[in-house]
Amino acid sequence: MAIPNVRIPSRQLYIDGEWREPVKKNRIPIISPATEEIIGEIPAATEEDVDIAVEAARRALARDDWGSTTGAQRAKYLRAIAAKILERKSELAKLESLDCGKTLFEAAWDMDDVAASFEYYADLAEALDSKRKTPVDLHLDSFKTYVLREPLGVVGLITPWNYPLLMATWKVAPALAAGCAAILKPSELASITCLELGEICREVGLPPGALNILTGLGPEAGAPLVSHPHVDKIAFTGSGATGVKIMTAAAQLVKPVTLELGGKSPIVVFDDIDNLDLAVEWTLFGCFANAGQVCSATSRLILQESIASEFLERLLLWIKNIKISDPLEEDCKLGPIVSSGQYEKVLKFISKAKDEGATILCGGERPQHMKKGYYVQPTIITDVNTSMEIWKEEVFGPVLCVKTFKTEEEAIELANDTKYGLASAIMSKDVERCERFTKAFQTGIIWFNCSQPTFTQLPWGGRKRSGFGRDLGEWNISKCFLVLKWPQI
Ligand SMILES: NC(=O)C1=CN([C@@H]2O[C@H](COP(=O)(O)OP(=O)(O)OC[C@H]3O[C@@H](n4cnc5c(N)ncnc54)[C@H](O)[C@@H]3O)[C@@H](O)[C@H]2O)C=CC1
Ligand code: BAL
Ligand code: NA
């Protein structure tokens, strides 16, 4: 099978509209998750570069060419970025796939979503112009006022590796639509396409400093951004542990944060489903898409006892059709885990589950035909109890754990038996029951008879330890990147 060729561009940090070598000249190797070979390198920013980028962002806000733009003017830049993404879609998808190991098919999907997000926030930027000033009637002759919506200022956007360019876009597009100046810090494990976003911004003539892109390590490039006194807000997607560090550091400056921290989401399957195979397909997609490296992956299957054995048999049949290969190969359905560290972590979760007495129904190991690369077989774990680590902790790999239930009450209790609250799914043909679950599920996102479809118009985010704040939708702009004030006139 021919693997498509693509050149990895050599880039510097994107600061003030230009490529700029990191002050300390450090670089980080890019390791292919499919071959374990070094395939390039990215610049590694440190505190010194953060200072330079923050100054560039502040200057952009002070300059008319960015700081005094209307929403309609900013929408033009966003649309131009969307058009360039689509123009380079096939190359960007290949770069994404090479960098983080996701299948080429899924990477191409991501690029469509990236372009659609920029388009969507272009529409919202235009709509902002008429909402900038909202008169409020105080029913008084002596006092008049209005509420003014302004960009929040300089915002730091710290993003993960599972959907590298898409997760960056979910924050960059609304920040620019609102008129903020942004500093994006992508994950050191997958930064290639985010650097290409810098090139695209340069090509479309986005005013210098409006978006700056600092690649580098979390503690060296992310932490100084969080503690910088002139960064007005941090929006973060990633692990709970890093979320806690960010919130703690930001609290010292009373800096607002939004946190999207993943989860351990349930998929509850009732015995009244019409189409067993369709439910099986959604269950597999919900847990194994992107090799399970999805914050909203429905990785706890809660299955009605009466159909459990038949459902599991079908899962096992379907799982055999999942093609595991180099993610750039056509028809690949499951690529590698992003890095050796994450790969080891996933295997450790599986071996701990075994030690705690669970049964590995299938998978659990490296696929024998893949000699190199961080591949893990799609894995189903049964005989799980609620005190086991595999039930409680986010694996971020292709690992599904299963528990059965008899009654609806029991299903609800199991579904909510988690510290997380990002997403949940229910499979049942009983519409009223689905409605009851809408209320019962303690999560921000709820799917009926499917798992994972995501829409740019709808708020994305969690409850409990999955964090707070929302990406996507109009709430993202209004709550994260705009600030309200009112003058008495
Ligand atoms: N919610 C989600 O979508 C994601 C959840 N995760 C979870 O996190 C686990 C570990 O993955 P990691 O790559 O280590 O995630 P991470 O949370 O450490 O990384 C996310 C981002 O935070 C940055 N970062 C790390 N330490 C920082 C600090 N002290 N200050 C500021 N920024 C910092 C990283 O450089 C990266 O850009 C995964 O196994 C998974 O469970 C990982 C990626 C995405
Ligand atoms: N479906 C994309 C959301 C995430 O994993 O962060
Ligand atoms: Na990578």
mmCIF file with all atom_site columns, C-alpha atoms and ligand atoms in Angstrom, residues 162-163 167 170 260 294-296 454 460, ligand 2:
data_model
loop_
_atom_site.group_PDB
_atom_site.id
_atom_site.type_symbol
_atom_site.label_atom_id
_atom_site.label_alt_id
_atom_site.label_comp_id
_atom_site.label_asym_id
_atom_site.label_entity_id
_atom_site.label_seq_id
_atom_site.pdbx_PDB_ins_code
_atom_site.Cartn_x
_atom_site.Cartn_y
_atom_site.Cartn_z
_atom_site.occupancy
_atom_site.B_iso_or_equiv
_atom_site.pdbx_formal_charge
_atom_site.auth_seq_id
_atom_site.auth_comp_id
_atom_site.auth_asym_id
_atom_site.auth_atom_id
_atom_site.pdbx_PDB_model_num
ATOM   1  C CA . ASN A 1 162 ? -5.855  14.585 20.221 1.00 0.00 ? 162 ASN A CA 1
ATOM   2  C CA . TYR A 1 163 ? -7.452  17.023 17.748 1.00 0.00 ? 163 TYR A CA 1
ATOM   3  C CA . MET A 1 167 ? -9.056  22.066 19.475 1.00 0.00 ? 167 MET A CA 1
ATOM   4  C CA . TRP A 1 170 ? -12.325 26.002 18.916 1.00 0.00 ? 170 TRP A CA 1
ATOM   5  C CA . GLU A 1 260 ? -12.189 21.300 29.458 1.00 0.00 ? 260 GLU A CA 1
ATOM   6  C CA . VAL A 1 294 ? -11.233 11.671 22.800 1.00 0.00 ? 294 VAL A CA 1
ATOM   7  C CA . CYS A 1 295 ? -12.226 13.678 25.851 1.00 0.00 ? 295 CYS A CA 1
ATOM   8  C CA . SER A 1 296 ? -15.858 12.649 25.393 1.00 0.00 ? 296 SER A CA 1
ATOM   9  C CA . THR A 1 454 ? -20.405 17.358 17.664 1.00 0.00 ? 454 THR A CA 1
ATOM   10 C CA . TRP A 1 460 ? -19.195 21.965 24.430 1.00 0.00 ? 460 TRP A CA 1
HETATM 11 N N1 . BAL B 2 .   ? -14.641 15.467 19.669 1.00 0.00 ? 2   BAL B N1 1
HETATM 12 C C1 . BAL B 2 .   ? -13.596 16.409 20.000 1.00 0.00 ? 2   BAL B C1 1
HETATM 13 C C2 . BAL B 2 .   ? -13.540 16.782 21.431 1.00 0.00 ? 2   BAL B C2 1
HETATM 14 C C3 . BAL B 2 .   ? -12.302 16.389 22.183 1.00 0.00 ? 2   BAL B C3 1
HETATM 15 O O1 . BAL B 2 .   ? -11.885 15.256 22.250 1.00 0.00 ? 2   BAL B O1 1
HETATM 16 O O2 . BAL B 2 .   ? -11.686 17.274 22.799 1.00 0.00 ? 2   BAL B O2 1
#
